[in-house]
Amino acid sequence: TEKVVDACSGTVTSQGVVALMSIPLPYTPLDNLAVLVDDDKKVDDEMPPFYLILDGLSDPGNVGTLLRTCAASHVTALILLPGSCDVWNPKAVRSAMGASFTVPVLEIGKGGEKEALNQVLDLLERCGVDNDRVFAATMEDAGDKASLAHYGIDFTSKVGGAAVILGR
């Protein structure tokens, strides 16, 4: 009935559709690293790994939107650092519009922020992404901490993959 759907939806104005789904298991990147080379396929034919890392992104609507973006752009996995919104927050799930169930997600950082960043950099390196292929925007416009313009980076390079950090 309409009353039951409204009670299950958790919103003031329901869209009239609800579903009961199991939350997927957390992404386990090292378990998912299958042998990329066999007799018929070369590594060069594979898409390089590409990760999106959210650092303290706390707005559930933005997290859901980024999940949709990850699904559309075939991101290998979404990695959450401390302070990031739970991807299973009801608003994040609604704004993800189903992408929550297709994009692998990994939460890192039971320790502090710096420890979490070190953990993710170590993990990325073990997954084939060199630290020099991890990109984040900064407010610096000169020197060795200056951000590169996004159009000056070859994200399609088949060597080494890449990762982008968004947030703080």
Short mmCIF file of N, CA and C in Angstrom, two decimals:
data_model
loop_
_atom_site.label_atom_id
_atom_site.label_comp_id
_atom_site.label_asym_id
_atom_site.label_seq_id
_atom_site.Cartn_x
_atom_site.Cartn_y
_atom_site.Cartn_z
N THR A 1 0.84 -1.18 0.00
CA THR A 1 0.00 0.00 0.00
C THR A 1 0.89 1.25 0.00
N GLU A 2 0.29 2.36 -0.31
CA GLU A 2 1.02 3.62 -0.33
C GLU A 2 1.58 3.96 1.05
N LYS A 3 0.83 3.62 2.09
CA LYS A 3 1.28 3.89 3.46
C LYS A 3 2.53 3.07 3.80
N VAL A 4 2.59 1.84 3.38
CA VAL A 4 3.74 0.98 3.63
C VAL A 4 4.97 1.50 2.88
N VAL A 5 4.77 1.86 1.60
CA VAL A 5 5.89 2.40 0.80
C VAL A 5 6.42 3.67 1.44
N ASP A 6 5.54 4.56 1.88
CA ASP A 6 5.98 5.80 2.53
C ASP A 6 6.76 5.50 3.81
N ALA A 7 6.33 4.52 4.57
CA ALA A 7 7.03 4.17 5.82
C ALA A 7 8.41 3.58 5.54
N CYS A 8 8.55 2.86 4.45
CA CYS A 8 9.82 2.23 4.10
C CYS A 8 10.81 3.18 3.43
N SER A 9 10.32 4.24 2.80
CA SER A 9 11.19 5.07 1.97
C SER A 9 12.09 6.01 2.75
N GLY A 10 11.68 6.45 3.93
CA GLY A 10 12.52 7.34 4.71
C GLY A 10 12.61 8.76 4.18
N THR A 11 11.72 9.14 3.26
CA THR A 11 11.69 10.51 2.75
C THR A 11 10.31 11.09 2.98
N VAL A 12 10.21 12.42 2.93
CA VAL A 12 8.93 13.08 3.10
C VAL A 12 8.01 12.77 1.94
N THR A 13 8.55 12.89 0.72
CA THR A 13 7.77 12.59 -0.48
C THR A 13 8.43 11.42 -1.19
N SER A 14 7.81 10.26 -1.08
CA SER A 14 8.37 9.04 -1.67
C SER A 14 8.19 9.05 -3.18
N GLN A 15 9.12 8.38 -3.87
CA GLN A 15 8.99 8.21 -5.32
C GLN A 15 8.10 7.01 -5.64
N GLY A 16 7.65 6.31 -4.60
CA GLY A 16 6.74 5.21 -4.80
C GLY A 16 7.39 3.88 -5.10
N VAL A 17 8.71 3.81 -4.99
CA VAL A 17 9.43 2.57 -5.26
C VAL A 17 10.42 2.33 -4.13
N VAL A 18 10.42 1.13 -3.58
CA VAL A 18 11.42 0.74 -2.59
C VAL A 18 11.90 -0.67 -2.94
N ALA A 19 13.10 -0.99 -2.48
CA ALA A 19 13.65 -2.33 -2.73
C ALA A 19 14.47 -2.75 -1.53
N LEU A 20 14.53 -4.02 -1.29
CA LEU A 20 15.34 -4.58 -0.23
C LEU A 20 16.55 -5.23 -0.90
N MET A 21 17.75 -4.72 -0.58
CA MET A 21 18.98 -5.19 -1.22
C MET A 21 19.99 -5.54 -0.15
N SER A 22 20.88 -6.45 -0.46
CA SER A 22 22.01 -6.74 0.41
C SER A 22 23.13 -5.78 0.09
N ILE A 23 23.83 -5.31 1.12
CA ILE A 23 24.99 -4.45 0.91
C ILE A 23 26.13 -5.32 0.40
N PRO A 24 26.75 -4.95 -0.71
CA PRO A 24 27.87 -5.75 -1.24
C PRO A 24 29.03 -5.82 -0.25
N LEU A 25 29.80 -6.88 -0.35
CA LEU A 25 30.99 -7.01 0.50
C LEU A 25 31.98 -5.90 0.16
N PRO A 26 32.82 -5.49 1.13
CA PRO A 26 33.83 -4.47 0.83
C PRO A 26 34.79 -4.95 -0.26
N TYR A 27 35.28 -4.01 -1.03
CA TYR A 27 36.22 -4.28 -2.11
C TYR A 27 37.52 -4.83 -1.51
N THR A 28 38.02 -5.88 -2.07
CA THR A 28 39.30 -6.45 -1.64
C THR A 28 40.22 -6.46 -2.85
N PRO A 29 40.96 -5.37 -3.04
CA PRO A 29 41.73 -5.20 -4.27
C PRO A 29 42.77 -6.27 -4.51
N LEU A 30 43.45 -6.71 -3.48
CA LEU A 30 44.51 -7.69 -3.70
C LEU A 30 43.93 -9.05 -4.06
N ASP A 31 42.71 -9.35 -3.62
CA ASP A 31 42.04 -10.59 -4.03
C ASP A 31 41.55 -10.49 -5.46
N ASN A 32 41.28 -9.25 -5.91
CA ASN A 32 40.74 -9.04 -7.25
C ASN A 32 41.81 -8.87 -8.32
N LEU A 33 43.07 -8.92 -7.91
CA LEU A 33 44.15 -8.78 -8.88
C LEU A 33 44.38 -10.13 -9.57
N ALA A 34 43.59 -10.38 -10.58
CA ALA A 34 43.74 -11.63 -11.34
C ALA A 34 44.97 -11.51 -12.21
N VAL A 35 45.43 -12.62 -12.67
CA VAL A 35 46.57 -12.60 -13.59
C VAL A 35 46.10 -11.91 -14.87
N LEU A 36 46.78 -10.83 -15.23
CA LEU A 36 46.35 -10.03 -16.37
C LEU A 36 46.87 -10.57 -17.70
N VAL A 37 47.82 -11.47 -17.64
CA VAL A 37 48.41 -11.97 -18.88
C VAL A 37 48.09 -13.45 -19.01
N ASP A 38 47.48 -13.81 -20.12
CA ASP A 38 47.34 -15.22 -20.44
C ASP A 38 47.78 -15.39 -21.90
N ASP A 39 47.60 -16.53 -22.44
CA ASP A 39 48.11 -16.79 -23.78
C ASP A 39 47.47 -15.93 -24.86
N ASP A 40 46.24 -15.51 -24.64
CA ASP A 40 45.52 -14.80 -25.69
C ASP A 40 45.40 -13.29 -25.47
N LYS A 41 45.81 -12.80 -24.31
CA LYS A 41 45.56 -11.40 -23.99
C LYS A 41 46.82 -10.74 -23.45
N LYS A 42 47.11 -9.54 -23.92
CA LYS A 42 48.27 -8.80 -23.43
C LYS A 42 47.79 -7.79 -22.40
N VAL A 43 48.70 -7.41 -21.50
CA VAL A 43 48.37 -6.42 -20.48
C VAL A 43 47.95 -5.11 -21.14
N ASP A 44 48.57 -4.77 -22.27
CA ASP A 44 48.27 -3.50 -22.94
C ASP A 44 46.82 -3.39 -23.38
N ASP A 45 46.13 -4.54 -23.53
CA ASP A 45 44.74 -4.52 -23.95
C ASP A 45 43.80 -4.23 -22.80
N GLU A 46 44.28 -4.31 -21.57
CA GLU A 46 43.46 -4.08 -20.39
C GLU A 46 43.40 -2.59 -20.06
N MET A 47 42.29 -2.18 -19.44
CA MET A 47 42.22 -0.82 -18.94
C MET A 47 43.10 -0.72 -17.70
N PRO A 48 43.88 0.32 -17.56
CA PRO A 48 44.69 0.46 -16.35
C PRO A 48 43.79 0.75 -15.15
N PRO A 49 44.24 0.41 -13.95
CA PRO A 49 43.41 0.71 -12.78
C PRO A 49 43.26 2.21 -12.59
N PHE A 50 42.08 2.62 -12.18
CA PHE A 50 41.83 4.03 -11.90
C PHE A 50 40.95 4.09 -10.65
N TYR A 51 41.44 4.77 -9.63
CA TYR A 51 40.74 4.85 -8.34
C TYR A 51 40.34 6.29 -8.05
N LEU A 52 39.18 6.44 -7.43
CA LEU A 52 38.77 7.73 -6.90
C LEU A 52 38.82 7.61 -5.38
N ILE A 53 39.50 8.55 -4.74
CA ILE A 53 39.68 8.54 -3.29
C ILE A 53 38.99 9.77 -2.72
N LEU A 54 38.08 9.55 -1.78
CA LEU A 54 37.38 10.66 -1.13
C LEU A 54 38.00 10.88 0.25
N ASP A 55 38.50 12.08 0.47
CA ASP A 55 39.15 12.42 1.73
C ASP A 55 38.28 13.42 2.49
N GLY A 56 37.47 12.91 3.40
CA GLY A 56 36.65 13.79 4.24
C GLY A 56 35.47 14.40 3.52
N LEU A 57 35.05 13.82 2.42
CA LEU A 57 33.88 14.33 1.70
C LEU A 57 32.64 13.89 2.46
N SER A 58 31.97 14.82 3.13
CA SER A 58 30.94 14.43 4.09
C SER A 58 29.50 14.61 3.60
N ASP A 59 29.28 15.27 2.48
CA ASP A 59 27.92 15.48 2.00
C ASP A 59 27.43 14.23 1.27
N PRO A 60 26.36 13.59 1.76
CA PRO A 60 25.89 12.35 1.13
C PRO A 60 25.42 12.52 -0.31
N GLY A 61 24.86 13.66 -0.63
CA GLY A 61 24.43 13.90 -2.02
C GLY A 61 25.62 13.93 -2.96
N ASN A 62 26.71 14.56 -2.54
CA ASN A 62 27.92 14.60 -3.36
C ASN A 62 28.55 13.21 -3.49
N VAL A 63 28.55 12.44 -2.40
CA VAL A 63 29.11 11.10 -2.44
C VAL A 63 28.30 10.23 -3.42
N GLY A 64 26.98 10.32 -3.39
CA GLY A 64 26.15 9.57 -4.32
C GLY A 64 26.39 9.98 -5.77
N THR A 65 26.53 11.28 -5.99
CA THR A 65 26.80 11.77 -7.34
C THR A 65 28.15 11.24 -7.84
N LEU A 66 29.14 11.21 -6.97
CA LEU A 66 30.45 10.69 -7.36
C LEU A 66 30.41 9.18 -7.60
N LEU A 67 29.56 8.47 -6.88
CA LEU A 67 29.37 7.04 -7.17
C LEU A 67 28.83 6.85 -8.58
N ARG A 68 27.87 7.68 -8.98
CA ARG A 68 27.34 7.61 -10.35
C ARG A 68 28.44 7.91 -11.37
N THR A 69 29.27 8.90 -11.06
CA THR A 69 30.38 9.25 -11.93
C THR A 69 31.37 8.10 -12.05
N CYS A 70 31.64 7.44 -10.92
CA CYS A 70 32.54 6.27 -10.93
C CYS A 70 31.98 5.17 -11.83
N ALA A 71 30.70 4.92 -11.72
CA ALA A 71 30.07 3.88 -12.54
C ALA A 71 30.16 4.25 -14.02
N ALA A 72 29.91 5.49 -14.34
CA ALA A 72 29.91 5.92 -15.74
C ALA A 72 31.31 5.91 -16.35
N SER A 73 32.32 6.15 -15.53
CA SER A 73 33.68 6.23 -16.05
C SER A 73 34.52 4.99 -15.76
N HIS A 74 33.88 3.93 -15.32
CA HIS A 74 34.54 2.63 -15.09
C HIS A 74 35.70 2.71 -14.12
N VAL A 75 35.50 3.44 -13.03
CA VAL A 75 36.52 3.52 -11.98
C VAL A 75 36.68 2.14 -11.37
N THR A 76 37.91 1.75 -11.10
CA THR A 76 38.19 0.44 -10.52
C THR A 76 37.53 0.30 -9.16
N ALA A 77 37.67 1.33 -8.32
CA ALA A 77 37.04 1.32 -7.00
C ALA A 77 37.03 2.73 -6.43
N LEU A 78 36.08 2.95 -5.52
CA LEU A 78 36.00 4.18 -4.75
C LEU A 78 36.59 3.87 -3.38
N ILE A 79 37.55 4.69 -2.95
CA ILE A 79 38.19 4.50 -1.66
C ILE A 79 37.83 5.66 -0.76
N LEU A 80 37.34 5.34 0.44
CA LEU A 80 36.92 6.37 1.40
C LEU A 80 37.95 6.50 2.51
N LEU A 81 38.42 7.72 2.75
CA LEU A 81 39.32 8.01 3.86
C LEU A 81 38.49 8.54 5.03
N PRO A 82 39.08 8.65 6.23
CA PRO A 82 38.33 9.10 7.41
C PRO A 82 37.60 10.42 7.17
N GLY A 83 36.41 10.50 7.74
CA GLY A 83 35.61 11.72 7.63
C GLY A 83 34.70 11.74 6.42
N SER A 84 34.81 10.74 5.56
CA SER A 84 33.95 10.67 4.38
C SER A 84 32.60 10.08 4.76
N CYS A 85 31.58 10.51 4.07
CA CYS A 85 30.22 10.01 4.29
C CYS A 85 30.13 8.53 3.94
N ASP A 86 29.38 7.80 4.71
CA ASP A 86 29.12 6.39 4.44
C ASP A 86 28.33 6.29 3.12
N VAL A 87 28.79 5.45 2.21
CA VAL A 87 28.09 5.30 0.93
C VAL A 87 26.71 4.68 1.12
N TRP A 88 26.44 4.10 2.30
CA TRP A 88 25.13 3.50 2.57
C TRP A 88 24.21 4.43 3.34
N ASN A 89 24.61 5.69 3.49
CA ASN A 89 23.72 6.72 4.02
C ASN A 89 22.52 6.79 3.07
N PRO A 90 21.29 6.83 3.60
CA PRO A 90 20.12 6.82 2.70
C PRO A 90 20.15 7.88 1.60
N LYS A 91 20.60 9.09 1.92
CA LYS A 91 20.65 10.15 0.90
C LYS A 91 21.71 9.82 -0.16
N ALA A 92 22.85 9.25 0.27
CA ALA A 92 23.89 8.87 -0.69
C ALA A 92 23.38 7.76 -1.61
N VAL A 93 22.67 6.80 -1.05
CA VAL A 93 22.12 5.70 -1.86
C VAL A 93 21.12 6.24 -2.88
N ARG A 94 20.23 7.17 -2.44
CA ARG A 94 19.25 7.74 -3.37
C ARG A 94 19.94 8.51 -4.49
N SER A 95 20.93 9.34 -4.14
CA SER A 95 21.58 10.15 -5.18
C SER A 95 22.48 9.30 -6.08
N ALA A 96 22.92 8.14 -5.60
CA ALA A 96 23.74 7.25 -6.43
C ALA A 96 22.90 6.55 -7.50
N MET A 97 21.60 6.47 -7.29
CA MET A 97 20.67 5.91 -8.27
C MET A 97 21.10 4.53 -8.77
N GLY A 98 21.49 3.65 -7.85
CA GLY A 98 21.85 2.29 -8.20
C GLY A 98 23.34 2.03 -8.32
N ALA A 99 24.14 3.08 -8.46
CA ALA A 99 25.59 2.91 -8.62
C ALA A 99 26.23 2.32 -7.36
N SER A 100 25.58 2.49 -6.21
CA SER A 100 26.10 1.93 -4.96
C SER A 100 26.32 0.43 -5.06
N PHE A 101 25.55 -0.22 -5.92
CA PHE A 101 25.61 -1.67 -6.04
C PHE A 101 26.51 -2.14 -7.18
N THR A 102 27.09 -1.21 -7.92
CA THR A 102 27.95 -1.59 -9.04
C THR A 102 29.39 -1.14 -8.88
N VAL A 103 29.64 -0.15 -8.04
CA VAL A 103 31.00 0.38 -7.85
C VAL A 103 31.61 -0.25 -6.60
N PRO A 104 32.76 -0.91 -6.74
CA PRO A 104 33.43 -1.45 -5.56
C PRO A 104 33.86 -0.31 -4.63
N VAL A 105 33.65 -0.51 -3.33
CA VAL A 105 33.96 0.52 -2.33
C VAL A 105 34.84 -0.08 -1.24
N LEU A 106 35.85 0.70 -0.84
CA LEU A 106 36.74 0.28 0.23
C LEU A 106 36.92 1.45 1.19
N GLU A 107 36.70 1.21 2.48
CA GLU A 107 36.96 2.22 3.51
C GLU A 107 38.31 1.94 4.12
N ILE A 108 39.13 2.97 4.20
CA ILE A 108 40.47 2.83 4.78
C ILE A 108 40.62 3.85 5.90
N GLY A 109 41.29 3.43 6.95
CA GLY A 109 41.65 4.41 7.96
C GLY A 109 41.00 4.28 9.29
N LYS A 110 41.30 3.21 9.96
CA LYS A 110 40.84 3.09 11.34
C LYS A 110 41.69 3.96 12.24
N GLY A 111 42.88 4.36 11.76
CA GLY A 111 43.77 5.23 12.52
C GLY A 111 43.49 6.68 12.16
N GLY A 112 44.49 7.51 12.27
CA GLY A 112 44.34 8.93 11.95
C GLY A 112 44.42 9.19 10.46
N GLU A 113 44.28 10.48 10.12
CA GLU A 113 44.26 10.88 8.70
C GLU A 113 45.56 10.56 7.99
N LYS A 114 46.69 10.89 8.63
CA LYS A 114 47.99 10.65 7.99
C LYS A 114 48.22 9.15 7.81
N GLU A 115 47.87 8.37 8.82
CA GLU A 115 48.02 6.92 8.72
C GLU A 115 47.15 6.36 7.60
N ALA A 116 45.94 6.88 7.46
CA ALA A 116 45.04 6.42 6.41
C ALA A 116 45.61 6.75 5.03
N LEU A 117 46.18 7.93 4.87
CA LEU A 117 46.78 8.30 3.59
C LEU A 117 47.94 7.38 3.26
N ASN A 118 48.77 7.08 4.26
CA ASN A 118 49.89 6.15 4.03
C ASN A 118 49.37 4.76 3.66
N GLN A 119 48.28 4.33 4.30
CA GLN A 119 47.70 3.02 3.98
C GLN A 119 47.20 2.98 2.54
N VAL A 120 46.54 4.04 2.11
CA VAL A 120 45.99 4.04 0.75
C VAL A 120 47.11 4.13 -0.28
N LEU A 121 48.15 4.91 -0.02
CA LEU A 121 49.27 4.99 -0.96
C LEU A 121 49.97 3.63 -1.08
N ASP A 122 50.14 2.94 0.05
CA ASP A 122 50.74 1.61 0.04
C ASP A 122 49.87 0.63 -0.75
N LEU A 123 48.56 0.67 -0.50
CA LEU A 123 47.63 -0.21 -1.20
C LEU A 123 47.66 0.05 -2.71
N LEU A 124 47.63 1.32 -3.09
CA LEU A 124 47.65 1.66 -4.52
C LEU A 124 48.92 1.15 -5.18
N GLU A 125 50.04 1.29 -4.48
CA GLU A 125 51.30 0.81 -5.05
C GLU A 125 51.26 -0.71 -5.25
N ARG A 126 50.69 -1.44 -4.29
CA ARG A 126 50.56 -2.89 -4.43
C ARG A 126 49.58 -3.27 -5.54
N CYS A 127 48.69 -2.33 -5.89
CA CYS A 127 47.73 -2.57 -6.99
C CYS A 127 48.23 -2.05 -8.32
N GLY A 128 49.47 -1.58 -8.36
CA GLY A 128 50.06 -1.16 -9.62
C GLY A 128 49.96 0.32 -9.94
N VAL A 129 49.60 1.15 -8.95
CA VAL A 129 49.53 2.60 -9.17
C VAL A 129 50.68 3.25 -8.41
N ASP A 130 51.65 3.77 -9.15
CA ASP A 130 52.79 4.45 -8.51
C ASP A 130 52.33 5.73 -7.83
N ASN A 131 53.04 6.10 -6.76
CA ASN A 131 52.67 7.31 -6.02
C ASN A 131 52.70 8.57 -6.89
N ASP A 132 53.53 8.59 -7.92
CA ASP A 132 53.56 9.77 -8.80
C ASP A 132 52.38 9.82 -9.76
N ARG A 133 51.50 8.81 -9.70
CA ARG A 133 50.28 8.79 -10.51
C ARG A 133 49.04 8.98 -9.63
N VAL A 134 49.24 9.49 -8.40
CA VAL A 134 48.14 9.82 -7.49
C VAL A 134 48.04 11.34 -7.49
N PHE A 135 46.88 11.86 -7.89
CA PHE A 135 46.72 13.29 -8.09
C PHE A 135 45.71 13.88 -7.13
N ALA A 136 46.01 15.10 -6.66
CA ALA A 136 45.09 15.84 -5.80
C ALA A 136 45.29 17.33 -6.09
N ALA A 137 44.23 18.08 -6.07
CA ALA A 137 44.32 19.53 -6.27
C ALA A 137 44.82 20.18 -4.99
N THR A 138 45.63 21.19 -5.14
CA THR A 138 46.11 21.96 -4.00
C THR A 138 45.85 23.44 -4.26
N MET A 139 46.02 24.23 -3.24
CA MET A 139 45.85 25.68 -3.39
C MET A 139 47.16 26.35 -3.82
N GLU A 140 48.23 25.56 -3.90
CA GLU A 140 49.54 26.09 -4.29
C GLU A 140 49.56 26.35 -5.79
N ASP A 141 50.15 27.47 -6.20
CA ASP A 141 50.24 27.74 -7.64
C ASP A 141 51.69 27.81 -8.13
N ALA A 142 52.63 27.53 -7.23
CA ALA A 142 54.03 27.53 -7.62
C ALA A 142 54.80 26.56 -6.73
N GLY A 143 55.95 26.14 -7.21
CA GLY A 143 56.79 25.25 -6.43
C GLY A 143 56.43 23.79 -6.63
N ASP A 144 57.06 22.92 -5.80
CA ASP A 144 56.87 21.49 -5.99
C ASP A 144 55.52 20.98 -5.49
N LYS A 145 54.75 21.82 -4.79
CA LYS A 145 53.42 21.42 -4.33
C LYS A 145 52.30 21.95 -5.22
N ALA A 146 52.66 22.63 -6.29
CA ALA A 146 51.67 23.21 -7.18
C ALA A 146 50.88 22.12 -7.91
N SER A 147 49.60 22.36 -8.08
CA SER A 147 48.75 21.42 -8.82
C SER A 147 49.02 21.52 -10.31
N LEU A 148 48.94 20.39 -10.97
CA LEU A 148 48.98 20.38 -12.43
C LEU A 148 47.56 20.62 -12.93
N ALA A 149 47.45 21.25 -14.06
CA ALA A 149 46.12 21.42 -14.66
C ALA A 149 45.60 20.05 -15.08
N HIS A 150 44.31 19.81 -14.87
CA HIS A 150 43.74 18.50 -15.18
C HIS A 150 43.93 18.11 -16.65
N TYR A 151 43.95 19.10 -17.53
CA TYR A 151 44.11 18.81 -18.95
C TYR A 151 45.57 18.50 -19.31
N GLY A 152 46.48 18.69 -18.36
CA GLY A 152 47.89 18.38 -18.60
C GLY A 152 48.29 17.00 -18.13
N ILE A 153 47.33 16.22 -17.67
CA ILE A 153 47.61 14.87 -17.15
C ILE A 153 46.99 13.84 -18.08
N ASP A 154 47.78 12.83 -18.42
CA ASP A 154 47.27 11.75 -19.27
C ASP A 154 46.70 10.66 -18.38
N PHE A 155 45.40 10.73 -18.11
CA PHE A 155 44.74 9.73 -17.28
C PHE A 155 44.52 8.43 -18.04
N THR A 156 44.72 8.45 -19.35
CA THR A 156 44.48 7.26 -20.16
C THR A 156 45.73 6.41 -20.33
N SER A 157 46.84 6.82 -19.74
CA SER A 157 48.07 6.08 -19.87
C SER A 157 47.87 4.63 -19.43
N LYS A 158 48.29 3.71 -20.25
CA LYS A 158 48.11 2.29 -19.92
C LYS A 158 49.23 1.79 -19.02
N VAL A 159 50.13 2.68 -18.64
CA VAL A 159 51.24 2.30 -17.78
C VAL A 159 50.97 2.83 -16.37
N GLY A 160 50.78 1.95 -15.43
CA GLY A 160 50.73 2.33 -14.03
C GLY A 160 49.40 2.75 -13.46
N GLY A 161 48.39 2.96 -14.26
CA GLY A 161 47.10 3.40 -13.70
C GLY A 161 47.19 4.78 -13.07
N ALA A 162 46.16 5.15 -12.31
CA ALA A 162 46.14 6.46 -11.68
C ALA A 162 45.09 6.49 -10.59
N ALA A 163 45.18 7.51 -9.75
CA ALA A 163 44.18 7.75 -8.70
C ALA A 163 44.03 9.24 -8.51
N VAL A 164 42.82 9.66 -8.18
CA VAL A 164 42.53 11.07 -7.92
C VAL A 164 41.95 11.17 -6.52
N ILE A 165 42.46 12.12 -5.74
CA ILE A 165 41.95 12.37 -4.39
C ILE A 165 41.12 13.63 -4.42
N LEU A 166 39.88 13.54 -3.92
CA LEU A 166 38.98 14.69 -3.79
C LEU A 166 38.66 14.90 -2.32
N GLY A 167 38.56 16.12 -1.90
CA GLY A 167 38.18 16.40 -0.52
C GLY A 167 39.04 17.46 0.10
N ARG A 168 39.43 17.21 1.36
CA ARG A 168 40.18 18.22 2.11
C ARG A 168 41.48 18.57 1.46
#
